[in-house]
Amino acid sequence: MATRRTFLKLTAAAASLATPSIASAQASGRVVVAGGGFGGATAARTLKALEPKLDVTLVEPNATFTACPFSNNVLADLREISQQQFGYDGVKKAGVTLAQTSATAVDASAKTVTLADGNKLSYDRLVMSPGIDINWGALPGYDEAAAEKMPHAWKAGAQTVLLRQQLQAMDDGGLVVISSPANPFRCPPGPYERASLIAYWLKIWKPKSKLLILDSKDTFSKQRLFQNGWAELYQGMIEWVPLSQGGKVTSVDPSTLTFVTDFARHKAAVGNVIPPQKAGTIAQQAGVADRTGWCPVEPVAFESTLRPGIHVIGDSAIMGGMPKSAFAANAQAKVCAAAIVELLAGRKPVDPILINTCYSLVAADYGISVAGVYRPDKGVLTDIPGAGGTSPLEVVGGFRGQEALYASSWFKTITTEVFG
Amino acid sequence: MKHRLLLPALASVLSLASVVAGGAVRAADTAPPGASSCTGCHAAQRIPDSVIPRIAGRKASDIVQFMREYRSGAWPSTVMGRIAKGFDDQQIDAIAAWFAAQPE
Ligand SMILES: Cc1cc2nc3c(=O)[nH]c(=O)nc-3n(C[C@H](O)[C@H](O)[C@H](O)COP(=O)(O)OP(=O)(O)OC[C@H]3O[C@@H](n4cnc5c(N)ncnc54)[C@H](O)[C@@H]3O)c2cc1C
């Protein structure tokens, strides 16, 4: 209940809402955003909403964005790939200038971005959210040609459709093999949600089939929730081989769809390689990625610790305790945009608080989640102790069904906020 | 109760603030820490067929009460209990005031 004390606090908050824009300088200048996915498109729109005077250009080669969240539903025939696709009309209407091309080079000292169409953009601040690239070469035998035989489907689109086609063409009784990489990688619960939804579909259409997960880790996100769900729904269909039991895939042979480990060769009817990843290639070119392949940033405005004036958000960045998710990229983008407005106006941004929540589906109507709340601590985004965690292991009534509904509501909400 | 009288007064302070600040509503630039993450689920826009409740434009005192009860576990939830535990009273007050000032 509001007391006099809370009222005074609230009034103080209201007063501080009013002061900055009246008392101090307004932000002006030019911000370029490279990458129009969950992080970049959010950043561009938020910058424009916060400070309409800013000149904001979003560089993105694709006319439509294909979202990864809920793309595992496409594999299970629960959605069409077209339902994953979003255009940039909403972003343009918000006042953002769109450069439909790739960024090919960044000069951090001249503060310019060179584009594939030959143009060069100068910036006061650059935001990079290029997502991931596959670390081709990190897994012997796996290259771009191999991905046509053993799709990764870790960037949604043609790869997702290819994997779905292969599943549909498979005979009942076939073995589906998924390999899952070591940390860090995009969407830590994603491989296990994928296994779940493929099993969901196999159980209906090809019930004699089996699914094998070869893992380069000994533990994974929401592990007990997934494993309980598998025991409950897909008894005997999914086998998970952890690192310590020889799960690490050391090479693949695309001509025979074979996964090789130190102990065995597994021949698949359908092989899905979720390969090692790194920050989008342009991040390396710009000099913001370190030897790990990912981009170190400070935890308030997400400015690169290697190249001042460049902010990196989303999957490419090293974000302390925050996982690589669309939810996180969107949350980081909003914090980054607000901080850039402050910096351009000559003010110091305040320490942020960020939330992440990753929903996964174990079946169409069976949702689980993991959440975290983060703040900067000793230079790193850190979990606030006592907050966050996974859905409970024991639940009553329609809890899992409710979380499945909240998951799809989240997807509608975030895609409307970013692209609507 | 007291807050019935106080909150309308507060609301007018807040809306005055956003008018003075820049003509069009620019409340977003002053979002207190944490608030911009809430909108990933509780958007500013209306989302057709979303089952996540709308909180923009709701009474600040209601938002504060929900958040405290989620945090303590007094009110059941799927995810809000885990999220609310990351915020102290003062942070909740500031976030609630900000959402209350957003268009409903
Ligand atoms: C199967 C799967 C399921 C997932 N499920 C979920 C989920 O349920 N919830 C969740 O929160 N997250 C989920 N994710 C993770 C989510 O997709 C990513 O974390 C998110 O997309 C990261 O956002 P980003 O902005 O970093 O990158 P992206 O969204 O990938 O955007 C990067 C953009 O940059 C562009 N780009 C790249 N290079 C350049 C360049 N040189 N110049 C210009 N543009 C460039 C690309 O074209 C792309 O549009 C899932 C991922 C997968 C693979």
PDB file of C-alpha atoms in Angstrom, chain B residues 1-96:
ATOM      1  CA  MET B   1      -7.341   4.905   2.093  1.00  0.00           C
ATOM      2  CA  LYS B   2      -4.600   7.378   1.530  1.00  0.00           C
ATOM      3  CA  HIS B   3      -3.314   6.184  -1.793  1.00  0.00           C
ATOM      4  CA  ARG B   4      -6.633   6.897  -3.501  1.00  0.00           C
ATOM      5  CA  LEU B   5      -5.950  10.586  -2.964  1.00  0.00           C
ATOM      6  CA  LEU B   6      -2.244  10.519  -3.543  1.00  0.00           C
ATOM      7  CA  LEU B   7      -2.017   8.537  -6.749  1.00  0.00           C
ATOM      8  CA  PRO B   8      -4.048  10.836  -9.028  1.00  0.00           C
ATOM      9  CA  ALA B   9      -1.819  13.670  -7.849  1.00  0.00           C
ATOM     10  CA  LEU B  10       1.218  11.596  -8.691  1.00  0.00           C
ATOM     11  CA  ALA B  11      -0.171  10.699 -12.085  1.00  0.00           C
ATOM     12  CA  SER B  12      -0.503  14.362 -12.959  1.00  0.00           C
ATOM     13  CA  VAL B  13       3.054  15.038 -11.831  1.00  0.00           C
ATOM     14  CA  LEU B  14       4.206  12.266 -14.122  1.00  0.00           C
ATOM     15  CA  SER B  15       2.198  13.314 -17.136  1.00  0.00           C
ATOM     16  CA  LEU B  16       3.350  16.892 -16.651  1.00  0.00           C
ATOM     17  CA  ALA B  17       6.899  15.572 -16.589  1.00  0.00           C
ATOM     18  CA  SER B  18       6.531  13.862 -19.931  1.00  0.00           C
ATOM     19  CA  VAL B  19       4.888  16.904 -21.521  1.00  0.00           C
ATOM     20  CA  VAL B  20       7.618  19.251 -20.322  1.00  0.00           C
ATOM     21  CA  ALA B  21      10.299  16.790 -21.334  1.00  0.00           C
ATOM     22  CA  GLY B  22       9.692  16.939 -25.051  1.00  0.00           C
ATOM     23  CA  GLY B  23       6.178  17.408 -26.391  1.00  0.00           C
ATOM     24  CA  ALA B  24       5.458  13.864 -27.477  1.00  0.00           C
ATOM     25  CA  VAL B  25       5.525  11.322 -24.691  1.00  0.00           C
ATOM     26  CA  ARG B  26       9.121  10.364 -24.175  1.00  0.00           C
ATOM     27  CA  ALA B  27       8.703   8.501 -20.961  1.00  0.00           C
ATOM     28  CA  ALA B  28      10.940   5.699 -22.246  1.00  0.00           C
ATOM     29  CA  ASP B  29      14.134   7.719 -21.804  1.00  0.00           C
ATOM     30  CA  THR B  30      13.571   7.911 -18.125  1.00  0.00           C
ATOM     31  CA  ALA B  31      12.717   4.268 -17.547  1.00  0.00           C
ATOM     32  CA  PRO B  32      14.162   3.230 -14.193  1.00  0.00           C
ATOM     33  CA  PRO B  33      16.585   0.262 -14.046  1.00  0.00           C
ATOM     34  CA  GLY B  34      14.828  -2.984 -14.948  1.00  0.00           C
ATOM     35  CA  ALA B  35      11.702  -1.477 -16.527  1.00  0.00           C
ATOM     36  CA  SER B  36      12.860  -1.857 -20.123  1.00  0.00           C
ATOM     37  CA  SER B  37      13.265  -5.619 -19.576  1.00  0.00           C
ATOM     38  CA  CYS B  38       9.660  -5.979 -18.368  1.00  0.00           C
ATOM     39  CA  THR B  39       8.414  -4.774 -21.775  1.00  0.00           C
ATOM     40  CA  GLY B  40       9.813  -7.904 -23.445  1.00  0.00           C
ATOM     41  CA  CYS B  41       6.706  -9.595 -21.982  1.00  0.00           C
ATOM     42  CA  HIS B  42       4.504  -6.626 -20.993  1.00  0.00           C
ATOM     43  CA  ALA B  43       4.694  -4.535 -24.175  1.00  0.00           C
ATOM     44  CA  ALA B  44       3.740  -0.894 -24.613  1.00  0.00           C
ATOM     45  CA  GLN B  45       1.571  -1.927 -27.588  1.00  0.00           C
ATOM     46  CA  ARG B  46      -1.562  -4.041 -27.309  1.00  0.00           C
ATOM     47  CA  ILE B  47      -0.748  -7.579 -28.396  1.00  0.00           C
ATOM     48  CA  PRO B  48      -3.749  -9.408 -29.834  1.00  0.00           C
ATOM     49  CA  ASP B  49      -4.237 -12.824 -28.204  1.00  0.00           C
ATOM     50  CA  SER B  50      -1.424 -12.451 -25.692  1.00  0.00           C
ATOM     51  CA  VAL B  51      -2.359 -14.066 -22.391  1.00  0.00           C
ATOM     52  CA  ILE B  52       0.302 -12.114 -20.482  1.00  0.00           C
ATOM     53  CA  PRO B  53      -1.564  -9.381 -18.545  1.00  0.00           C
ATOM     54  CA  ARG B  54      -1.110  -5.729 -19.600  1.00  0.00           C
ATOM     55  CA  ILE B  55       0.500  -3.489 -17.029  1.00  0.00           C
ATOM     56  CA  ALA B  56       1.019  -0.200 -18.912  1.00  0.00           C
ATOM     57  CA  GLY B  57      -1.224   2.487 -17.421  1.00  0.00           C
ATOM     58  CA  ARG B  58      -2.180   0.389 -14.383  1.00  0.00           C
ATOM     59  CA  LYS B  59      -2.293   1.997 -10.929  1.00  0.00           C
ATOM     60  CA  ALA B  60       1.199   2.152  -9.454  1.00  0.00           C
ATOM     61  CA  SER B  61      -0.069   0.869  -6.116  1.00  0.00           C
ATOM     62  CA  ASP B  62      -1.509  -2.231  -7.789  1.00  0.00           C
ATOM     63  CA  ILE B  63       1.753  -2.981  -9.580  1.00  0.00           C
ATOM     64  CA  VAL B  64       3.677  -2.503  -6.328  1.00  0.00           C
ATOM     65  CA  GLN B  65       1.339  -4.831  -4.485  1.00  0.00           C
ATOM     66  CA  PHE B  66       1.555  -7.538  -7.158  1.00  0.00           C
ATOM     67  CA  MET B  67       5.343  -7.344  -7.247  1.00  0.00           C
ATOM     68  CA  ARG B  68       5.682  -7.591  -3.466  1.00  0.00           C
ATOM     69  CA  GLU B  69       3.300 -10.534  -3.293  1.00  0.00           C
ATOM     70  CA  TYR B  70       5.026 -12.324  -6.165  1.00  0.00           C
ATOM     71  CA  ARG B  71       8.334 -11.745  -4.408  1.00  0.00           C
ATOM     72  CA  SER B  72       7.138 -13.141  -1.089  1.00  0.00           C
ATOM     73  CA  GLY B  73       5.233 -15.980  -2.748  1.00  0.00           C
ATOM     74  CA  ALA B  74       1.951 -14.784  -1.231  1.00  0.00           C
ATOM     75  CA  TRP B  75       0.518 -14.614  -4.760  1.00  0.00           C
ATOM     76  CA  PRO B  76       1.163 -17.653  -7.000  1.00  0.00           C
ATOM     77  CA  SER B  77       2.789 -17.257 -10.395  1.00  0.00           C
ATOM     78  CA  THR B  78       4.586 -19.209 -13.092  1.00  0.00           C
ATOM     79  CA  VAL B  79       7.485 -16.792 -13.637  1.00  0.00           C
ATOM     80  CA  MET B  80       6.863 -13.493 -11.814  1.00  0.00           C
ATOM     81  CA  GLY B  81       8.005 -14.830  -8.446  1.00  0.00           C
ATOM     82  CA  ARG B  82      11.427 -15.618  -9.882  1.00  0.00           C
ATOM     83  CA  ILE B  83      11.637 -12.184 -11.528  1.00  0.00           C
ATOM     84  CA  ALA B  84      10.313 -10.103  -8.606  1.00  0.00           C
ATOM     85  CA  LYS B  85      12.975 -11.546  -6.298  1.00  0.00           C
ATOM     86  CA  GLY B  86      15.562  -9.511  -8.236  1.00  0.00           C
ATOM     87  CA  PHE B  87      14.103  -6.154  -7.137  1.00  0.00           C
ATOM     88  CA  ASP B  88      14.014  -4.262  -3.827  1.00  0.00           C
ATOM     89  CA  ASP B  89      11.128  -2.055  -2.642  1.00  0.00           C
ATOM     90  CA  GLN B  90      12.607   1.138  -3.974  1.00  0.00           C
ATOM     91  CA  GLN B  91      13.266  -0.338  -7.416  1.00  0.00           C
ATOM     92  CA  ILE B  92       9.734  -1.746  -7.540  1.00  0.00           C
ATOM     93  CA  ASP B  93       8.274   1.642  -6.595  1.00  0.00           C
ATOM     94  CA  ALA B  94      10.173   3.366  -9.393  1.00  0.00           C
ATOM     95  CA  ILE B  95       9.207   0.737 -12.008  1.00  0.00           C
ATOM     96  CA  ALA B  96       5.556   0.837 -10.907  1.00  0.00           C
TER      97      ALA B  96
END
